[in-house]
mmCIF file with all atom_site columns, C-alpha atoms in Angstrom:
data_model
loop_
_atom_site.group_PDB
_atom_site.id
_atom_site.type_symbol
_atom_site.label_atom_id
_atom_site.label_alt_id
_atom_site.label_comp_id
_atom_site.label_asym_id
_atom_site.label_entity_id
_atom_site.label_seq_id
_atom_site.pdbx_PDB_ins_code
_atom_site.Cartn_x
_atom_site.Cartn_y
_atom_site.Cartn_z
_atom_site.occupancy
_atom_site.B_iso_or_equiv
_atom_site.pdbx_formal_charge
_atom_site.auth_seq_id
_atom_site.auth_comp_id
_atom_site.auth_asym_id
_atom_site.auth_atom_id
_atom_site.pdbx_PDB_model_num
ATOM 1   C CA . MET A 1 1   ? 70.764  45.803  81.473  1.00 0.00 ? 1   MET A CA 1
ATOM 2   C CA . ALA A 1 2   ? 73.002  42.772  81.965  1.00 0.00 ? 2   ALA A CA 1
ATOM 3   C CA . ALA A 1 3   ? 72.441  43.040  85.789  1.00 0.00 ? 3   ALA A CA 1
ATOM 4   C CA . GLY A 1 4   ? 68.573  42.995  85.338  1.00 0.00 ? 4   GLY A CA 1
ATOM 5   C CA . VAL A 1 5   ? 68.945  39.882  83.073  1.00 0.00 ? 5   VAL A CA 1
ATOM 6   C CA . GLY A 1 6   ? 71.117  38.347  85.794  1.00 0.00 ? 6   GLY A CA 1
ATOM 7   C CA . ILE A 1 7   ? 68.707  39.112  88.535  1.00 0.00 ? 7   ILE A CA 1
ATOM 8   C CA . TYR A 1 8   ? 65.844  37.629  86.246  1.00 0.00 ? 8   TYR A CA 1
ATOM 9   C CA . ILE A 1 9   ? 67.736  34.357  85.752  1.00 0.00 ? 9   ILE A CA 1
ATOM 10  C CA . LEU A 1 10  ? 68.660  34.316  89.386  1.00 0.00 ? 10  LEU A CA 1
ATOM 11  C CA . PHE A 1 11  ? 65.010  34.672  90.439  1.00 0.00 ? 11  PHE A CA 1
ATOM 12  C CA . ARG A 1 12  ? 63.799  32.155  87.807  1.00 0.00 ? 12  ARG A CA 1
ATOM 13  C CA . SER A 1 13  ? 66.366  29.497  88.928  1.00 0.00 ? 13  SER A CA 1
ATOM 14  C CA . LEU A 1 14  ? 65.163  29.903  92.598  1.00 0.00 ? 14  LEU A CA 1
ATOM 15  C CA . ALA A 1 15  ? 61.682  28.996  91.492  1.00 0.00 ? 15  ALA A CA 1
ATOM 16  C CA . PRO A 1 16  ? 60.825  25.491  92.662  1.00 0.00 ? 16  PRO A CA 1
ATOM 17  C CA . GLN A 1 17  ? 61.038  22.829  89.916  1.00 0.00 ? 17  GLN A CA 1
ATOM 18  C CA . GLY A 1 18  ? 58.416  20.073  89.654  1.00 0.00 ? 18  GLY A CA 1
ATOM 19  C CA . SER A 1 19  ? 56.490  21.643  92.447  1.00 0.00 ? 19  SER A CA 1
ATOM 20  C CA . THR A 1 20  ? 52.529  21.099  92.730  1.00 0.00 ? 20  THR A CA 1
ATOM 21  C CA . GLN A 1 21  ? 52.469  25.045  93.443  1.00 0.00 ? 21  GLN A CA 1
ATOM 22  C CA . GLU A 1 22  ? 51.422  27.119  90.535  1.00 0.00 ? 22  GLU A CA 1
ATOM 23  C CA . PRO A 1 23  ? 54.409  28.595  88.655  1.00 0.00 ? 23  PRO A CA 1
ATOM 24  C CA . VAL A 1 24  ? 55.180  32.304  89.217  1.00 0.00 ? 24  VAL A CA 1
ATOM 25  C CA . PRO A 1 25  ? 54.311  34.250  85.997  1.00 0.00 ? 25  PRO A CA 1
ATOM 26  C CA . ASP A 1 26  ? 57.249  35.660  84.146  1.00 0.00 ? 26  ASP A CA 1
ATOM 27  C CA . HIS A 1 27  ? 55.855  39.281  84.439  1.00 0.00 ? 27  HIS A CA 1
ATOM 28  C CA . GLU A 1 28  ? 55.929  38.926  88.395  1.00 0.00 ? 28  GLU A CA 1
ATOM 29  C CA . VAL A 1 29  ? 59.623  37.663  88.189  1.00 0.00 ? 29  VAL A CA 1
ATOM 30  C CA . ILE A 1 30  ? 60.474  40.592  85.845  1.00 0.00 ? 30  ILE A CA 1
ATOM 31  C CA . ARG A 1 31  ? 58.818  43.085  88.108  1.00 0.00 ? 31  ARG A CA 1
ATOM 32  C CA . THR A 1 32  ? 60.660  41.772  91.224  1.00 0.00 ? 32  THR A CA 1
ATOM 33  C CA . ALA A 1 33  ? 63.912  41.822  89.243  1.00 0.00 ? 33  ALA A CA 1
ATOM 34  C CA . LEU A 1 34  ? 63.346  45.349  88.143  1.00 0.00 ? 34  LEU A CA 1
ATOM 35  C CA . ALA A 1 35  ? 62.405  46.386  91.680  1.00 0.00 ? 35  ALA A CA 1
ATOM 36  C CA . THR A 1 36  ? 65.512  44.792  92.921  1.00 0.00 ? 36  THR A CA 1
ATOM 37  C CA . LEU A 1 37  ? 67.709  46.463  90.275  1.00 0.00 ? 37  LEU A CA 1
ATOM 38  C CA . ALA A 1 38  ? 66.033  49.886  91.059  1.00 0.00 ? 38  ALA A CA 1
ATOM 39  C CA . PHE A 1 39  ? 66.991  49.327  94.834  1.00 0.00 ? 39  PHE A CA 1
ATOM 40  C CA . VAL A 1 40  ? 70.591  48.495  94.075  1.00 0.00 ? 40  VAL A CA 1
ATOM 41  C CA . ALA A 1 41  ? 70.920  51.421  91.723  1.00 0.00 ? 41  ALA A CA 1
ATOM 42  C CA . ALA A 1 42  ? 69.394  53.803  94.271  1.00 0.00 ? 42  ALA A CA 1
ATOM 43  C CA . ALA A 1 43  ? 71.859  52.402  96.984  1.00 0.00 ? 43  ALA A CA 1
ATOM 44  C CA . LEU A 1 44  ? 74.787  52.917  94.638  1.00 0.00 ? 44  LEU A CA 1
ATOM 45  C CA . ALA A 1 45  ? 73.639  56.498  93.723  1.00 0.00 ? 45  ALA A CA 1
ATOM 46  C CA . GLY A 1 46  ? 73.316  57.322  97.470  1.00 0.00 ? 46  GLY A CA 1
ATOM 47  C CA . VAL A 1 47  ? 76.626  56.022  98.035  1.00 0.00 ? 47  VAL A CA 1
ATOM 48  C CA . TYR A 1 48  ? 78.335  57.932  95.259  1.00 0.00 ? 48  TYR A CA 1
ATOM 49  C CA . ALA A 1 49  ? 76.561  61.107  96.354  1.00 0.00 ? 49  ALA A CA 1
ATOM 50  C CA . TYR A 1 50  ? 77.907  60.546  99.980  1.00 0.00 ? 50  TYR A CA 1
ATOM 51  C CA . ARG A 1 51  ? 81.316  60.137  98.777  1.00 0.00 ? 51  ARG A CA 1
ATOM 52  C CA . LYS A 1 52  ? 81.065  63.227  96.473  1.00 0.00 ? 52  LYS A CA 1
ATOM 53  C CA . GLN A 1 53  ? 79.855  65.270  99.300  1.00 0.00 ? 53  GLN A CA 1
ATOM 54  C CA . ARG A 1 54  ? 82.665  64.152  101.633 1.00 0.00 ? 54  ARG A CA 1
ATOM 55  C CA . LEU A 1 55  ? 85.284  64.866  99.204  1.00 0.00 ? 55  LEU A CA 1
ATOM 56  C CA . ALA A 1 56  ? 83.664  68.452  98.486  1.00 0.00 ? 56  ALA A CA 1
ATOM 57  C CA . GLU A 1 57  ? 83.686  69.027  102.304 1.00 0.00 ? 57  GLU A CA 1
ATOM 58  C CA . GLY A 1 58  ? 87.348  67.950  102.536 1.00 0.00 ? 58  GLY A CA 1
ATOM 59  C CA . ASP A 1 59  ? 88.385  70.245  99.894  1.00 0.00 ? 59  ASP A CA 1
ATOM 60  C CA . ALA A 1 60  ? 86.507  73.343  101.571 1.00 0.00 ? 60  ALA A CA 1
ATOM 61  C CA . GLN A 1 61  ? 88.227  72.323  104.811 1.00 0.00 ? 61  GLN A CA 1
ATOM 62  C CA . ARG A 1 62  ? 91.586  72.396  103.259 1.00 0.00 ? 62  ARG A CA 1
ATOM 63  C CA . ALA A 1 63  ? 90.777  75.775  101.669 1.00 0.00 ? 63  ALA A CA 1
ATOM 64  C CA . ASP A 1 64  ? 89.653  77.248  104.923 1.00 0.00 ? 64  ASP A CA 1
ATOM 65  C CA . ASP A 1 65  ? 92.696  75.922  106.591 1.00 0.00 ? 65  ASP A CA 1
ATOM 66  C CA . ASN A 1 66  ? 94.855  77.417  104.031 1.00 0.00 ? 66  ASN A CA 1
ATOM 67  C CA . GLN A 1 67  ? 93.243  80.793  104.203 1.00 0.00 ? 67  GLN A CA 1
ATOM 68  C CA . LEU A 1 68  ? 93.670  80.805  108.190 1.00 0.00 ? 68  LEU A CA 1
ATOM 69  C CA . ALA A 1 69  ? 97.268  79.886  107.766 1.00 0.00 ? 69  ALA A CA 1
ATOM 70  C CA . GLU A 1 70  ? 97.862  82.787  105.111 1.00 0.00 ? 70  GLU A CA 1
ATOM 71  C CA . ARG A 1 71  ? 96.176  85.226  107.718 1.00 0.00 ? 71  ARG A CA 1
ATOM 72  C CA . TYR A 1 72  ? 98.333  83.986  110.486 1.00 0.00 ? 72  TYR A CA 1
ATOM 73  C CA . THR A 1 73  ? 101.408 84.628  108.356 1.00 0.00 ? 73  THR A CA 1
ATOM 74  C CA . THR A 1 74  ? 100.267 88.097  107.443 1.00 0.00 ? 74  THR A CA 1
ATOM 75  C CA . ALA A 1 75  ? 99.279  88.998  111.199 1.00 0.00 ? 75  ALA A CA 1
ATOM 76  C CA . ALA A 1 76  ? 102.697 87.843  112.371 1.00 0.00 ? 76  ALA A CA 1
ATOM 77  C CA . ASP A 1 77  ? 104.684 89.782  109.810 1.00 0.00 ? 77  ASP A CA 1
ATOM 78  C CA . GLN A 1 78  ? 102.515 92.917  110.759 1.00 0.00 ? 78  GLN A CA 1
ATOM 79  C CA . LEU A 1 79  ? 103.595 92.525  114.465 1.00 0.00 ? 79  LEU A CA 1
ATOM 80  C CA . GLY A 1 80  ? 107.294 92.585  113.460 1.00 0.00 ? 80  GLY A CA 1
ATOM 81  C CA . HIS A 1 81  ? 106.874 95.587  111.202 1.00 0.00 ? 81  HIS A CA 1
ATOM 82  C CA . ASP A 1 82  ? 108.801 98.796  111.932 1.00 0.00 ? 82  ASP A CA 1
ATOM 83  C CA . GLU A 1 83  ? 105.790 101.128 111.978 1.00 0.00 ? 83  GLU A CA 1
ATOM 84  C CA . ALA A 1 84  ? 103.673 101.202 115.083 1.00 0.00 ? 84  ALA A CA 1
ATOM 85  C CA . ALA A 1 85  ? 100.441 101.596 113.153 1.00 0.00 ? 85  ALA A CA 1
ATOM 86  C CA . VAL A 1 86  ? 101.132 98.256  111.191 1.00 0.00 ? 86  VAL A CA 1
ATOM 87  C CA . ARG A 1 87  ? 102.027 96.532  114.382 1.00 0.00 ? 87  ARG A CA 1
ATOM 88  C CA . LEU A 1 88  ? 98.710  97.593  115.998 1.00 0.00 ? 88  LEU A CA 1
ATOM 89  C CA . ALA A 1 89  ? 96.945  96.270  112.816 1.00 0.00 ? 89  ALA A CA 1
ATOM 90  C CA . GLY A 1 90  ? 98.841  93.125  113.337 1.00 0.00 ? 90  GLY A CA 1
ATOM 91  C CA . VAL A 1 91  ? 97.444  92.850  117.031 1.00 0.00 ? 91  VAL A CA 1
ATOM 92  C CA . TYR A 1 92  ? 93.894  93.264  115.823 1.00 0.00 ? 92  TYR A CA 1
ATOM 93  C CA . ALA A 1 93  ? 94.333  90.844  113.006 1.00 0.00 ? 93  ALA A CA 1
ATOM 94  C CA . MET A 1 94  ? 95.869  88.341  115.406 1.00 0.00 ? 94  MET A CA 1
ATOM 95  C CA . ALA A 1 95  ? 92.965  88.709  117.858 1.00 0.00 ? 95  ALA A CA 1
ATOM 96  C CA . ARG A 1 96  ? 90.495  88.353  114.938 1.00 0.00 ? 96  ARG A CA 1
ATOM 97  C CA . LEU A 1 97  ? 92.275  85.285  113.983 1.00 0.00 ? 97  LEU A CA 1
ATOM 98  C CA . ALA A 1 98  ? 92.039  83.826  117.309 1.00 0.00 ? 98  ALA A CA 1
ATOM 99  C CA . ASP A 1 99  ? 88.244  84.279  117.239 1.00 0.00 ? 99  ASP A CA 1
ATOM 100 C CA . ASP A 1 100 ? 87.994  82.639  113.912 1.00 0.00 ? 100 ASP A CA 1
ATOM 101 C CA . TRP A 1 101 ? 90.260  79.694  114.336 1.00 0.00 ? 101 TRP A CA 1
ATOM 102 C CA . ILE A 1 102 ? 89.506  77.692  117.233 1.00 0.00 ? 102 ILE A CA 1
ATOM 103 C CA . GLU A 1 103 ? 92.055  74.884  116.790 1.00 0.00 ? 103 GLU A CA 1
ATOM 104 C CA . GLN A 1 104 ? 94.805  77.251  116.918 1.00 0.00 ? 104 GLN A CA 1
ATOM 105 C CA . ARG A 1 105 ? 93.415  79.986  119.182 1.00 0.00 ? 105 ARG A CA 1
ATOM 106 C CA . GLN A 1 106 ? 96.029  79.344  121.807 1.00 0.00 ? 106 GLN A CA 1
ATOM 107 C CA . VAL A 1 107 ? 98.793  79.568  119.472 1.00 0.00 ? 107 VAL A CA 1
ATOM 108 C CA . CYS A 1 108 ? 97.491  83.059  118.540 1.00 0.00 ? 108 CYS A CA 1
ATOM 109 C CA . ILE A 1 109 ? 97.142  84.069  122.054 1.00 0.00 ? 109 ILE A CA 1
ATOM 110 C CA . ASP A 1 110 ? 100.637 83.005  122.754 1.00 0.00 ? 110 ASP A CA 1
ATOM 111 C CA . VAL A 1 111 ? 102.003 85.118  119.849 1.00 0.00 ? 111 VAL A CA 1
ATOM 112 C CA . LEU A 1 112 ? 100.193 88.080  121.307 1.00 0.00 ? 112 LEU A CA 1
ATOM 113 C CA . CYS A 1 113 ? 101.434 87.564  124.676 1.00 0.00 ? 113 CYS A CA 1
ATOM 114 C CA . ALA A 1 114 ? 104.955 87.239  123.546 1.00 0.00 ? 114 ALA A CA 1
ATOM 115 C CA . TYR A 1 115 ? 104.601 90.334  121.536 1.00 0.00 ? 115 TYR A CA 1
ATOM 116 C CA . LEU A 1 116 ? 103.383 92.199  124.639 1.00 0.00 ? 116 LEU A CA 1
ATOM 117 C CA . ARG A 1 117 ? 106.311 90.885  126.680 1.00 0.00 ? 117 ARG A CA 1
ATOM 118 C CA . MET A 1 118 ? 108.893 92.198  124.333 1.00 0.00 ? 118 MET A CA 1
ATOM 119 C CA . PRO A 1 119 ? 110.961 94.913  125.750 1.00 0.00 ? 119 PRO A CA 1
ATOM 120 C CA . TYR A 1 120 ? 110.224 98.347  124.329 1.00 0.00 ? 120 TYR A CA 1
ATOM 121 C CA . GLU A 1 121 ? 113.238 100.007 122.871 1.00 0.00 ? 121 GLU A CA 1
ATOM 122 C CA . PRO A 1 122 ? 112.496 103.606 121.925 1.00 0.00 ? 122 PRO A CA 1
ATOM 123 C CA . ASP A 1 123 ? 114.104 105.080 118.720 1.00 0.00 ? 123 ASP A CA 1
ATOM 124 C CA . PRO A 1 124 ? 116.728 107.406 119.680 1.00 0.00 ? 124 PRO A CA 1
ATOM 125 C CA . ALA A 1 125 ? 116.547 109.462 116.645 1.00 0.00 ? 125 ALA A CA 1
ATOM 126 C CA . ALA A 1 126 ? 112.794 110.168 117.321 1.00 0.00 ? 126 ALA A CA 1
ATOM 127 C CA . SER A 1 127 ? 113.285 111.362 120.714 1.00 0.00 ? 127 SER A CA 1
ATOM 128 C CA . VAL A 1 128 ? 113.074 115.253 121.265 1.00 0.00 ? 128 VAL A CA 1
ATOM 129 C CA . SER A 1 129 ? 115.662 116.779 123.632 1.00 0.00 ? 129 SER A CA 1
#
């Protein structure tokens, strides 16, 4: 309300004083002031909505990054497990993570390659003689 009154006073003060021109009626000044006020309010609402959207997108990106990091940790833990079936699940989990996580795809591939290069050490108790 105060902004509208301020705009009205501003437009009223800009009107020529002592001119031979016909003075602008008050309702025209009020209409112009309200239109200007509505434009400023719409611009501020747009800026507010934009900032709110950017904050929401940032929160969603952080949540996605946290979820991908948790998946990476789980897959890496599975690769180091004692049971072969769990290690195989870890290989598939890491491969799927590489498909989903473009920014860290090469890291996932490097982990899989390092896992495949590890020497195989059979369990002597499991061998049949």
